[in-house]
mmCIF file of C-alpha atoms in Angstrom:
data_model
loop_
_atom_site.group_PDB
_atom_site.id
_atom_site.type_symbol
_atom_site.label_atom_id
_atom_site.label_comp_id
_atom_site.label_asym_id
_atom_site.label_seq_id
_atom_site.Cartn_x
_atom_site.Cartn_y
_atom_site.Cartn_z
ATOM 1 C CA UNK A 1 -11.634 -26.164 -3.454
ATOM 2 C CA UNK A 2 -12.684 -26.187 0.003
ATOM 3 C CA UNK A 3 -11.379 -24.931 3.192
ATOM 4 C CA UNK A 4 -11.955 -23.418 6.335
ATOM 5 C CA UNK A 5 -9.636 -20.276 8.214
ATOM 6 C CA UNK A 6 -10.292 -18.178 10.845
ATOM 7 C CA UNK A 7 -12.249 -14.943 10.323
ATOM 8 C CA UNK A 8 -9.644 -12.589 11.432
ATOM 9 C CA UNK A 9 -6.390 -14.053 10.081
ATOM 10 C CA UNK A 10 -8.164 -15.218 7.167
ATOM 11 C CA UNK A 11 -9.064 -11.241 6.981
ATOM 12 C CA UNK A 12 -5.881 -9.830 7.741
ATOM 13 C CA UNK A 13 -4.013 -12.338 4.824
ATOM 14 C CA UNK A 14 -6.357 -10.874 2.479
ATOM 15 C CA UNK A 15 -5.985 -7.314 3.190
ATOM 16 C CA UNK A 16 -2.028 -7.963 2.595
ATOM 17 C CA UNK A 17 -2.411 -9.473 -0.429
ATOM 18 C CA UNK A 18 -4.195 -7.198 -2.304
ATOM 19 C CA UNK A 19 -2.985 -4.123 -0.379
ATOM 20 C CA UNK A 20 -0.508 -2.855 -3.040
ATOM 21 C CA UNK A 21 -2.827 -3.809 -5.701
ATOM 22 C CA UNK A 22 -3.595 -0.688 -8.236
ATOM 23 C CA UNK A 23 -7.127 0.940 -7.812
ATOM 24 C CA UNK A 24 -7.395 0.694 -11.576
ATOM 25 C CA UNK A 25 -5.634 -1.859 -13.783
ATOM 26 C CA UNK A 26 -5.770 -2.382 -17.611
ATOM 27 C CA UNK A 27 -6.183 -6.029 -17.345
ATOM 28 C CA UNK A 28 -8.643 -6.918 -14.797
ATOM 29 C CA UNK A 29 -7.194 -10.180 -14.115
ATOM 30 C CA UNK A 30 -4.627 -8.699 -11.962
ATOM 31 C CA UNK A 31 -6.803 -7.479 -9.264
ATOM 32 C CA UNK A 32 -7.368 -10.730 -8.594
ATOM 33 C CA UNK A 33 -6.458 -12.669 -5.463
ATOM 34 C CA UNK A 34 -5.212 -16.199 -5.894
ATOM 35 C CA UNK A 35 -6.274 -18.487 -3.542
ATOM 36 C CA UNK A 36 -4.131 -21.919 -3.133
ATOM 37 C CA UNK A 37 -5.567 -24.000 -0.986
ATOM 38 C CA UNK A 38 -2.938 -27.113 0.000
ATOM 39 C CA UNK A 39 -2.768 -29.948 2.828
ATOM 40 C CA UNK A 40 -0.173 -27.632 4.434
ATOM 41 C CA UNK A 41 -2.595 -24.370 4.540
ATOM 42 C CA UNK A 42 -3.873 -21.752 2.344
ATOM 43 C CA UNK A 43 -1.402 -19.637 0.107
ATOM 44 C CA UNK A 44 -2.569 -16.025 -0.992
ATOM 45 C CA UNK A 45 -1.176 -13.817 -3.584
ATOM 46 C CA UNK A 46 -1.477 -11.264 -5.654
ATOM 47 C CA UNK A 47 0.749 -9.470 -8.733
ATOM 48 C CA UNK A 48 0.466 -7.066 -11.178
ATOM 49 C CA UNK A 49 4.189 -7.488 -13.111
ATOM 50 C CA UNK A 50 5.506 -4.265 -11.250
ATOM 51 C CA UNK A 51 4.570 -5.485 -7.486
ATOM 52 C CA UNK A 52 3.526 -8.854 -5.844
ATOM 53 C CA UNK A 53 2.222 -9.759 -2.498
ATOM 54 C CA UNK A 54 2.453 -13.520 -1.162
ATOM 55 C CA UNK A 55 1.340 -14.745 2.572
ATOM 56 C CA UNK A 56 0.654 -18.325 3.889
ATOM 57 C CA UNK A 57 -1.768 -19.311 6.873
ATOM 58 C CA UNK A 58 -2.838 -21.897 8.581
ATOM 59 C CA UNK A 59 -6.314 -23.458 7.477
ATOM 60 C CA UNK A 60 -8.441 -26.577 7.141
ATOM 61 C CA UNK A 61 -8.158 -28.036 3.676
ATOM 62 C CA UNK A 62 -11.022 -30.534 2.966
ATOM 63 C CA UNK A 63 -10.460 -30.013 -1.053
ATOM 64 C CA UNK A 64 -6.935 -29.165 -2.398
ATOM 65 C CA UNK A 65 -7.155 -26.480 -5.209
ATOM 66 C CA UNK A 66 -6.749 -22.886 -6.791
ATOM 67 C CA UNK A 67 -9.112 -19.701 -7.447
ATOM 68 C CA UNK A 68 -8.727 -16.421 -8.757
ATOM 69 C CA UNK A 69 -11.412 -13.989 -7.265
ATOM 70 C CA UNK A 70 -11.417 -9.861 -6.963
ATOM 71 C CA UNK A 71 -9.128 -8.797 -4.673
ATOM 72 C CA UNK A 72 -10.590 -5.820 -3.139
ATOM 73 C CA UNK A 73 -14.192 -7.304 -3.243
ATOM 74 C CA UNK A 74 -12.968 -10.278 -0.832
ATOM 75 C CA UNK A 75 -11.356 -8.092 1.212
ATOM 76 C CA UNK A 76 -14.155 -5.829 1.888
ATOM 77 C CA UNK A 77 -16.484 -9.301 2.916
ATOM 78 C CA UNK A 78 -13.985 -10.818 4.474
ATOM 79 C CA UNK A 79 -13.539 -7.648 7.116
ATOM 80 C CA UNK A 80 -17.200 -8.013 7.492
ATOM 81 C CA UNK A 81 -17.912 -11.563 8.222
ATOM 82 C CA UNK A 82 -19.376 -12.434 11.398
ATOM 83 C CA UNK A 83 -16.229 -12.916 14.114
ATOM 84 C CA UNK A 84 -18.153 -15.588 15.717
ATOM 85 C CA UNK A 85 -17.633 -18.395 13.154
ATOM 86 C CA UNK A 86 -15.088 -19.582 10.802
ATOM 87 C CA UNK A 87 -14.728 -19.040 7.334
ATOM 88 C CA UNK A 88 -15.769 -21.439 5.110
ATOM 89 C CA UNK A 89 -14.453 -21.160 1.006
ATOM 90 C CA UNK A 90 -15.645 -23.716 -1.309
ATOM 91 C CA UNK A 91 -15.997 -23.798 -5.516
ATOM 92 C CA UNK A 92 -19.184 -24.158 -6.552
ATOM 93 C CA UNK A 93 -19.374 -24.207 -10.664
ATOM 94 C CA UNK A 94 -17.998 -21.132 -11.903
ATOM 95 C CA UNK A 95 -18.181 -19.120 -8.392
ATOM 96 C CA UNK A 96 -16.584 -19.198 -5.275
ATOM 97 C CA UNK A 97 -18.692 -19.240 -2.522
ATOM 98 C CA UNK A 98 -17.532 -17.476 1.090
ATOM 99 C CA UNK A 99 -19.688 -18.030 4.318
ATOM 100 C CA UNK A 100 -19.182 -17.233 8.095
ATOM 101 C CA UNK A 101 -22.262 -17.872 10.321
ATOM 102 C CA UNK A 102 -25.508 -17.192 8.460
ATOM 103 C CA UNK A 103 -23.481 -15.159 5.747
ATOM 104 C CA UNK A 104 -23.099 -16.392 2.558
ATOM 105 C CA UNK A 105 -21.740 -14.521 -0.486
ATOM 106 C CA UNK A 106 -21.189 -15.641 -4.086
ATOM 107 C CA UNK A 107 -18.308 -14.318 -5.962
ATOM 108 C CA UNK A 108 -17.149 -14.623 -10.270
ATOM 109 C CA UNK A 109 -14.764 -16.780 -10.119
ATOM 110 C CA UNK A 110 -11.645 -15.446 -12.934
ATOM 111 C CA UNK A 111 -10.086 -17.384 -15.312
ATOM 112 C CA UNK A 112 -7.156 -19.226 -12.959
ATOM 113 C CA UNK A 113 -4.909 -20.259 -15.982
ATOM 114 C CA UNK A 114 -4.622 -16.980 -17.079
ATOM 115 C CA UNK A 115 -2.684 -15.601 -14.273
ATOM 116 C CA UNK A 116 0.981 -14.604 -14.636
ATOM 117 C CA UNK A 117 3.544 -16.528 -12.382
ATOM 118 C CA UNK A 118 4.454 -14.675 -9.116
ATOM 119 C CA UNK A 119 8.167 -13.605 -9.410
ATOM 120 C CA UNK A 120 10.870 -16.217 -7.871
ATOM 121 C CA UNK A 121 12.942 -14.698 -4.727
ATOM 122 C CA UNK A 122 16.495 -14.401 -4.662
ATOM 123 C CA UNK A 123 18.855 -15.757 -2.483
ATOM 124 C CA UNK A 124 19.061 -13.149 0.542
ATOM 125 C CA UNK A 125 21.085 -10.440 0.599
ATOM 126 C CA UNK A 126 20.864 -9.428 4.422
ATOM 127 C CA UNK A 127 18.331 -8.693 6.723
ATOM 128 C CA UNK A 128 17.152 -5.345 8.860
ATOM 129 C CA UNK A 129 15.427 -5.145 12.370
ATOM 130 C CA UNK A 130 11.897 -4.481 11.363
ATOM 131 C CA UNK A 131 11.275 -1.574 13.713
ATOM 132 C CA UNK A 132 14.210 0.620 12.808
ATOM 133 C CA UNK A 133 13.357 -0.254 9.041
ATOM 134 C CA UNK A 134 9.998 0.901 9.093
ATOM 135 C CA UNK A 135 11.264 3.596 10.816
ATOM 136 C CA UNK A 136 13.831 4.880 8.679
ATOM 137 C CA UNK A 137 10.994 4.275 5.628
ATOM 138 C CA UNK A 138 8.593 6.678 7.217
ATOM 139 C CA UNK A 139 11.711 9.470 8.056
ATOM 140 C CA UNK A 140 13.052 9.279 4.539
ATOM 141 C CA UNK A 141 10.325 8.614 1.915
ATOM 142 C CA UNK A 142 8.457 11.766 2.635
ATOM 143 C CA UNK A 143 11.157 13.406 0.517
ATOM 144 C CA UNK A 144 10.531 11.774 -2.525
ATOM 145 C CA UNK A 145 9.288 13.170 -5.351
ATOM 146 C CA UNK A 146 5.909 12.857 -6.230
ATOM 147 C CA UNK A 147 6.170 13.617 -9.977
ATOM 148 C CA UNK A 148 5.955 10.677 -12.050
ATOM 149 C CA UNK A 149 7.677 12.771 -14.809
ATOM 150 C CA UNK A 150 11.137 12.075 -13.148
ATOM 151 C CA UNK A 151 10.584 8.615 -12.085
ATOM 152 C CA UNK A 152 14.096 8.246 -10.766
ATOM 153 C CA UNK A 153 13.717 10.286 -7.814
ATOM 154 C CA UNK A 154 10.287 9.082 -7.083
ATOM 155 C CA UNK A 155 12.149 6.005 -5.448
ATOM 156 C CA UNK A 156 14.094 5.746 -2.159
ATOM 157 C CA UNK A 157 17.739 4.631 -2.727
ATOM 158 C CA UNK A 158 18.838 1.856 -0.508
ATOM 159 C CA UNK A 159 22.467 1.573 -0.448
ATOM 160 C CA UNK A 160 24.173 -1.266 1.333
ATOM 161 C CA UNK A 161 27.671 -1.519 2.603
ATOM 162 C CA UNK A 162 29.537 -3.713 4.982
ATOM 163 C CA UNK A 163 26.981 -3.591 7.999
ATOM 164 C CA UNK A 164 25.114 -0.409 6.872
ATOM 165 C CA UNK A 165 22.070 0.134 4.997
ATOM 166 C CA UNK A 166 21.455 3.783 3.767
ATOM 167 C CA UNK A 167 18.356 5.224 2.854
ATOM 168 C CA UNK A 168 18.197 7.892 0.270
ATOM 169 C CA UNK A 169 15.320 10.458 -0.741
ATOM 170 C CA UNK A 170 14.976 13.768 -2.742
ATOM 171 C CA UNK A 171 12.361 15.408 -4.641
ATOM 172 C CA UNK A 172 15.588 18.271 -5.271
ATOM 173 C CA UNK A 173 13.841 21.082 -2.559
ATOM 174 C CA UNK A 174 14.821 18.753 0.212
ATOM 175 C CA UNK A 175 17.079 15.412 0.888
ATOM 176 C CA UNK A 176 16.321 12.718 3.563
ATOM 177 C CA UNK A 177 18.983 10.538 4.780
ATOM 178 C CA UNK A 178 18.982 7.784 7.286
ATOM 179 C CA UNK A 179 21.323 4.880 8.306
ATOM 180 C CA UNK A 180 20.434 1.953 10.013
ATOM 181 C CA UNK A 181 22.002 -1.682 10.885
ATOM 182 C CA UNK A 182 22.549 -4.525 8.260
ATOM 183 C CA UNK A 183 23.145 -7.921 8.434
ATOM 184 C CA UNK A 184 24.369 -9.557 5.557
ATOM 185 C CA UNK A 185 23.705 -12.891 4.670
ATOM 186 C CA UNK A 186 26.980 -14.149 3.677
ATOM 187 C CA UNK A 187 30.498 -13.311 4.683
ATOM 188 C CA UNK A 188 31.401 -10.917 2.131
ATOM 189 C CA UNK A 189 29.213 -7.801 1.506
ATOM 190 C CA UNK A 190 29.522 -6.176 -1.524
ATOM 191 C CA UNK A 191 28.381 -2.369 -2.166
ATOM 192 C CA UNK A 192 24.710 -3.101 -3.523
ATOM 193 C CA UNK A 193 22.387 -0.158 -4.797
ATOM 194 C CA UNK A 194 18.463 -0.371 -5.233
ATOM 195 C CA UNK A 195 16.350 2.146 -6.430
ATOM 196 C CA UNK A 196 12.428 1.245 -4.867
ATOM 197 C CA UNK A 197 9.715 2.885 -5.588
ATOM 198 C CA UNK A 198 8.725 5.209 -2.319
ATOM 199 C CA UNK A 199 4.922 4.462 -2.385
ATOM 200 C CA UNK A 200 5.716 0.832 -2.662
ATOM 201 C CA UNK A 201 8.638 1.105 0.193
ATOM 202 C CA UNK A 202 5.886 2.802 2.368
ATOM 203 C CA UNK A 203 3.560 0.365 2.315
ATOM 204 C CA UNK A 204 6.130 -2.486 2.971
ATOM 205 C CA UNK A 205 7.451 -0.512 6.217
ATOM 206 C CA UNK A 206 4.325 -0.241 7.391
ATOM 207 C CA UNK A 207 2.865 -3.656 7.300
ATOM 208 C CA UNK A 208 6.380 -5.428 8.286
ATOM 209 C CA UNK A 209 7.288 -2.695 11.355
ATOM 210 C CA UNK A 210 6.366 -5.234 13.857
ATOM 211 C CA UNK A 211 7.895 -8.492 12.255
ATOM 212 C CA UNK A 212 10.891 -8.913 13.879
ATOM 213 C CA UNK A 213 13.358 -9.123 10.868
ATOM 214 C CA UNK A 214 13.063 -8.340 7.509
ATOM 215 C CA UNK A 215 14.872 -10.468 5.188
ATOM 216 C CA UNK A 216 16.049 -8.885 1.925
ATOM 217 C CA UNK A 217 17.186 -9.980 -1.280
ATOM 218 C CA UNK A 218 18.174 -7.878 -4.337
ATOM 219 C CA UNK A 219 18.365 -10.196 -7.664
ATOM 220 C CA UNK A 220 18.488 -9.251 -11.339
ATOM 221 C CA UNK A 221 19.492 -9.863 -14.912
ATOM 222 C CA UNK A 222 20.003 -7.024 -17.645
ATOM 223 C CA UNK A 223 16.323 -6.038 -18.473
ATOM 224 C CA UNK A 224 14.460 -7.200 -14.912
ATOM 225 C CA UNK A 225 15.812 -6.168 -11.598
ATOM 226 C CA UNK A 226 14.147 -7.285 -8.434
ATOM 227 C CA UNK A 227 13.963 -6.411 -4.569
ATOM 228 C CA UNK A 228 11.779 -8.864 -2.183
ATOM 229 C CA UNK A 229 10.772 -8.313 1.880
ATOM 230 C CA UNK A 230 10.169 -11.237 3.746
ATOM 231 C CA UNK A 231 9.175 -11.818 7.464
ATOM 232 C CA UNK A 232 6.715 -14.235 8.962
ATOM 233 C CA UNK A 233 5.617 -16.152 5.974
ATOM 234 C CA UNK A 234 4.731 -12.940 3.802
ATOM 235 C CA UNK A 235 6.622 -11.471 1.134
ATOM 236 C CA UNK A 236 6.590 -8.553 -0.915
ATOM 237 C CA UNK A 237 8.405 -8.132 -4.287
ATOM 238 C CA UNK A 238 9.095 -5.133 -6.451
ATOM 239 C CA UNK A 239 10.714 -4.148 -9.744
ATOM 240 C CA UNK A 240 13.305 -1.673 -9.032
ATOM 241 C CA UNK A 241 13.408 1.645 -10.694
ATOM 242 C CA UNK A 242 15.947 1.873 -13.780
ATOM 243 C CA UNK A 243 18.068 4.950 -13.708
ATOM 244 C CA UNK A 244 20.926 6.964 -11.897
ATOM 245 C CA UNK A 245 20.020 8.316 -8.585
ATOM 246 C CA UNK A 246 21.353 11.608 -7.962
ATOM 247 C CA UNK A 247 24.840 11.727 -5.625
ATOM 248 C CA UNK A 248 22.702 13.858 -3.543
ATOM 249 C CA UNK A 249 24.902 12.763 -0.186
ATOM 250 C CA UNK A 250 27.681 15.133 -1.227
ATOM 251 C CA UNK A 251 25.140 18.140 -0.590
ATOM 252 C CA UNK A 252 25.426 17.219 3.140
ATOM 253 C CA UNK A 253 28.336 19.387 4.838
ATOM 254 C CA UNK A 254 31.063 17.525 6.781
ATOM 255 C CA UNK A 255 30.543 20.058 9.790
ATOM 256 C CA UNK A 256 28.251 23.200 10.418
ATOM 257 C CA UNK A 257 29.294 25.677 13.268
ATOM 258 C CA UNK A 258 25.832 27.903 13.119
ATOM 259 C CA UNK A 259 22.881 26.590 14.614
ATOM 260 C CA UNK A 260 19.821 26.626 16.547
ATOM 261 C CA UNK A 261 18.706 24.280 19.164
ATOM 262 C CA UNK A 262 14.922 24.986 19.313
ATOM 263 C CA UNK A 263 12.143 22.319 21.045
ATOM 264 C CA UNK A 264 10.838 20.643 18.113
ATOM 265 C CA UNK A 265 6.615 20.791 19.215
ATOM 266 C CA UNK A 266 6.812 24.349 19.837
ATOM 267 C CA UNK A 267 8.608 24.793 16.603
ATOM 268 C CA UNK A 268 5.731 22.730 14.577
ATOM 269 C CA UNK A 269 2.827 24.119 16.444
ATOM 270 C CA UNK A 270 4.299 27.837 15.579
ATOM 271 C CA UNK A 271 4.735 26.950 11.603
ATOM 272 C CA UNK A 272 1.449 25.601 11.737
ATOM 273 C CA UNK A 273 -0.211 28.693 12.731
ATOM 274 C CA UNK A 274 1.689 31.144 11.272
ATOM 275 C CA UNK A 275 1.169 29.532 7.955
ATOM 276 C CA UNK A 276 -2.364 29.902 8.106
ATOM 277 C CA UNK A 277 -2.399 33.124 6.234
ATOM 278 C CA UNK A 278 -0.050 32.645 3.565
ATOM 279 C CA UNK A 279 -0.738 32.161 0.468
ATOM 280 C CA UNK A 280 -0.184 28.385 -1.447
ATOM 281 C CA UNK A 281 3.187 27.704 -1.985
ATOM 282 C CA UNK A 282 4.368 30.692 0.043
ATOM 283 C CA UNK A 283 7.444 30.501 1.985
ATOM 284 C CA UNK A 284 7.512 31.763 5.794
ATOM 285 C CA UNK A 285 10.075 34.008 6.768
ATOM 286 C CA UNK A 286 12.351 32.493 9.961
ATOM 287 C CA UNK A 287 14.441 34.834 11.789
ATOM 288 C CA UNK A 288 17.131 33.444 14.562
ATOM 289 C CA UNK A 289 19.022 35.736 16.919
ATOM 290 C CA UNK A 290 19.906 35.708 20.483
ATOM 291 C CA UNK A 291 16.578 36.585 21.396
ATOM 292 C CA UNK A 292 15.252 33.404 19.632
ATOM 293 C CA UNK A 293 12.961 32.747 17.020
ATOM 294 C CA UNK A 294 10.609 34.988 14.935
ATOM 295 C CA UNK A 295 8.271 33.007 12.454
ATOM 296 C CA UNK A 296 6.842 35.908 10.066
ATOM 297 C CA UNK A 297 3.995 35.425 7.099
ATOM 298 C CA UNK A 298 3.421 37.929 5.043
ATOM 299 C CA UNK A 299 -0.165 36.854 3.351
ATOM 300 C CA UNK A 300 -2.547 38.588 1.360
ATOM 301 C CA UNK A 301 -3.508 42.799 2.090
ATOM 302 C CA UNK A 302 -6.028 41.396 4.478
ATOM 303 C CA UNK A 303 -3.923 39.135 6.812
ATOM 304 C CA UNK A 304 -0.418 38.890 8.492
ATOM 305 C CA UNK A 305 1.301 37.036 11.296
ATOM 306 C CA UNK A 306 4.045 36.295 13.197
ATOM 307 C CA UNK A 307 5.250 34.397 16.251
ATOM 308 C CA UNK A 308 8.168 34.314 18.621
ATOM 309 C CA UNK A 309 9.483 30.899 20.358
ATOM 310 C CA UNK A 310 12.547 30.206 22.185
ATOM 311 C CA UNK A 311 15.619 29.004 20.659
ATOM 312 C CA UNK A 312 19.289 28.601 21.279
ATOM 313 C CA UNK A 313 21.790 30.185 18.637
ATOM 314 C CA UNK A 314 24.711 28.727 18.339
ATOM 315 C CA UNK A 315 26.765 31.574 15.626
ATOM 316 C CA UNK A 316 25.454 34.150 13.599
ATOM 317 C CA UNK A 317 22.078 36.000 12.907
ATOM 318 C CA UNK A 318 19.936 33.970 9.863
ATOM 319 C CA UNK A 319 17.360 34.806 8.215
ATOM 320 C CA UNK A 320 15.959 32.204 5.944
ATOM 321 C CA UNK A 321 12.757 31.398 4.180
ATOM 322 C CA UNK A 322 11.288 28.287 4.061
ATOM 323 C CA UNK A 323 8.185 26.627 2.880
ATOM 324 C CA UNK A 324 6.424 25.577 5.841
ATOM 325 C CA UNK A 325 4.945 22.306 4.592
ATOM 326 C CA UNK A 326 8.432 21.114 3.940
ATOM 327 C CA UNK A 327 9.815 22.180 7.511
ATOM 328 C CA UNK A 328 6.847 20.591 8.704
ATOM 329 C CA UNK A 329 7.737 17.082 7.161
ATOM 330 C CA UNK A 330 11.444 17.211 8.140
ATOM 331 C CA UNK A 331 10.562 18.122 11.991
ATOM 332 C CA UNK A 332 7.587 15.272 11.948
ATOM 333 C CA UNK A 333 10.623 12.901 11.457
ATOM 334 C CA UNK A 334 12.710 14.098 13.939
ATOM 335 C CA UNK A 335 11.737 11.721 16.733
ATOM 336 C CA UNK A 336 13.264 13.828 19.842
ATOM 337 C CA UNK A 337 12.471 16.608 21.736
ATOM 338 C CA UNK A 338 14.774 19.228 20.376
ATOM 339 C CA UNK A 339 15.897 19.866 16.768
ATOM 340 C CA UNK A 340 18.895 21.318 15.647
ATOM 341 C CA UNK A 341 18.639 23.403 12.344
ATOM 342 C CA UNK A 342 22.258 24.494 11.150
ATOM 343 C CA UNK A 343 22.795 26.976 8.698
ATOM 344 C CA UNK A 344 24.908 26.284 6.094
ATOM 345 C CA UNK A 345 27.182 28.710 3.925
ATOM 346 C CA UNK A 346 27.459 29.238 0.067
ATOM 347 C CA UNK A 347 29.945 31.372 -2.318
ATOM 348 C CA UNK A 348 27.778 34.325 -1.775
ATOM 349 C CA UNK A 349 27.732 35.531 1.297
ATOM 350 C CA UNK A 350 23.761 37.214 0.973
ATOM 351 C CA UNK A 351 22.713 34.148 0.090
ATOM 352 C CA UNK A 352 21.675 31.353 2.311
ATOM 353 C CA UNK A 353 22.608 27.684 2.017
ATOM 354 C CA UNK A 354 20.379 24.822 2.736
ATOM 355 C CA UNK A 355 19.428 24.407 6.091
ATOM 356 C CA UNK A 356 20.275 21.053 7.667
ATOM 357 C CA UNK A 357 17.457 19.287 10.287
ATOM 358 C CA UNK A 358 18.795 16.637 12.607
ATOM 359 C CA UNK A 359 17.759 15.489 15.694
ATOM 360 C CA UNK A 360 18.546 16.667 19.269
ATOM 361 C CA UNK A 361 17.935 14.765 22.368
ATOM 362 C CA UNK A 362 18.466 17.911 24.635
ATOM 363 C CA UNK A 363 19.340 21.330 24.476
ATOM 364 C CA UNK A 364 23.096 20.671 24.094
ATOM 365 C CA UNK A 365 23.419 17.100 23.348
ATOM 366 C CA UNK A 366 22.857 15.440 19.292
ATOM 367 C CA UNK A 367 20.943 12.334 19.451
ATOM 368 C CA UNK A 368 22.045 9.138 18.659
ATOM 369 C CA UNK A 369 19.928 8.589 15.569
ATOM 370 C CA UNK A 370 21.813 9.213 11.825
ATOM 371 C CA UNK A 371 18.547 10.678 10.311
ATOM 372 C CA UNK A 372 19.685 13.958 7.801
ATOM 373 C CA UNK A 373 17.527 16.285 6.611
ATOM 374 C CA UNK A 374 18.432 18.765 4.166
ATOM 375 C CA UNK A 375 15.845 21.622 3.103
ATOM 376 C CA UNK A 376 16.179 24.692 0.590
ATOM 377 C CA UNK A 377 13.551 26.738 -0.972
ATOM 378 C CA UNK A 378 16.009 26.718 -4.308
ATOM 379 C CA UNK A 379 16.184 24.044 -6.143
ATOM 380 C CA UNK A 380 19.539 21.935 -4.700
ATOM 381 C CA UNK A 381 19.582 20.088 -8.163
ATOM 382 C CA UNK A 382 18.982 21.306 -11.636
#
């Protein structure tokens, strides 16, 4: 095997191929990146039985061949090669040589014949605008659970119906939902759901965010369900999480008449300041009335804090206690100057329901996006 490629293109391709690989793996061979040089160019791949990545780049191939080398080491080397010269990679006995200018690295070649076959990508299910998908993933995935004890809520549920794709995530304390346009691949689009690991989906959103259009393929058998995301000669596949995602959409109210509209940046800054005196996991007290919003934190005996900011209240005075970081996560996903915080009701008049956070383009006009974030300090689901 011998090929030559542009240094920046090669470095970016290696970085993409190894980005989703775990930091540690029980099988060293799965930490490798597979280089396949053909007359048509160079293909770089990685696979750990759960996630795979594959990309193709242009290269001058003098000798076709395949090689498997340590992925993260190659990525580190490629990113630090001299930028003024092309990269030359070739086999030398049982090693792989990487050269650029006067820099020369020799890497141990791993047994390529033992490397598993990458999963096949099925027929396209449909496509989405890459920028809208990237934004939606960033807004929703923050609400997914990080506790692997309950794997089903560590994912983001993709729900496809007609010309709409809905993304849903929850960790039992909050629920985030966002809808975006969907273009089905065929004339008829059956309702499809896919539960994708949130960490994987976040990386896909970041990587494909400027790609124009992302093609999504959902395929599966009884024992193996797979989703693939493809754009611009790049493909990522992921196994889907097995299990039934909780029906959290039913928790969202149809209409809430009691709400407040607040400048998003002012609420974020006030929350960050007042929470400084809180003990870990403690909640902030938010009091809404006709005079505005007052934030109060009763920390230790040594420190307390409060601050008042402007808020336009519609409805009754309301007091709620919220975990500040959970609120900040929701506010960070509101891409508008103002935010609407709506107060839902429960059967107990003395117990406030979850607050519903949505975008607000101005003080008196809701934003056009479909982002919704439901938050309550008590468990929404049990």
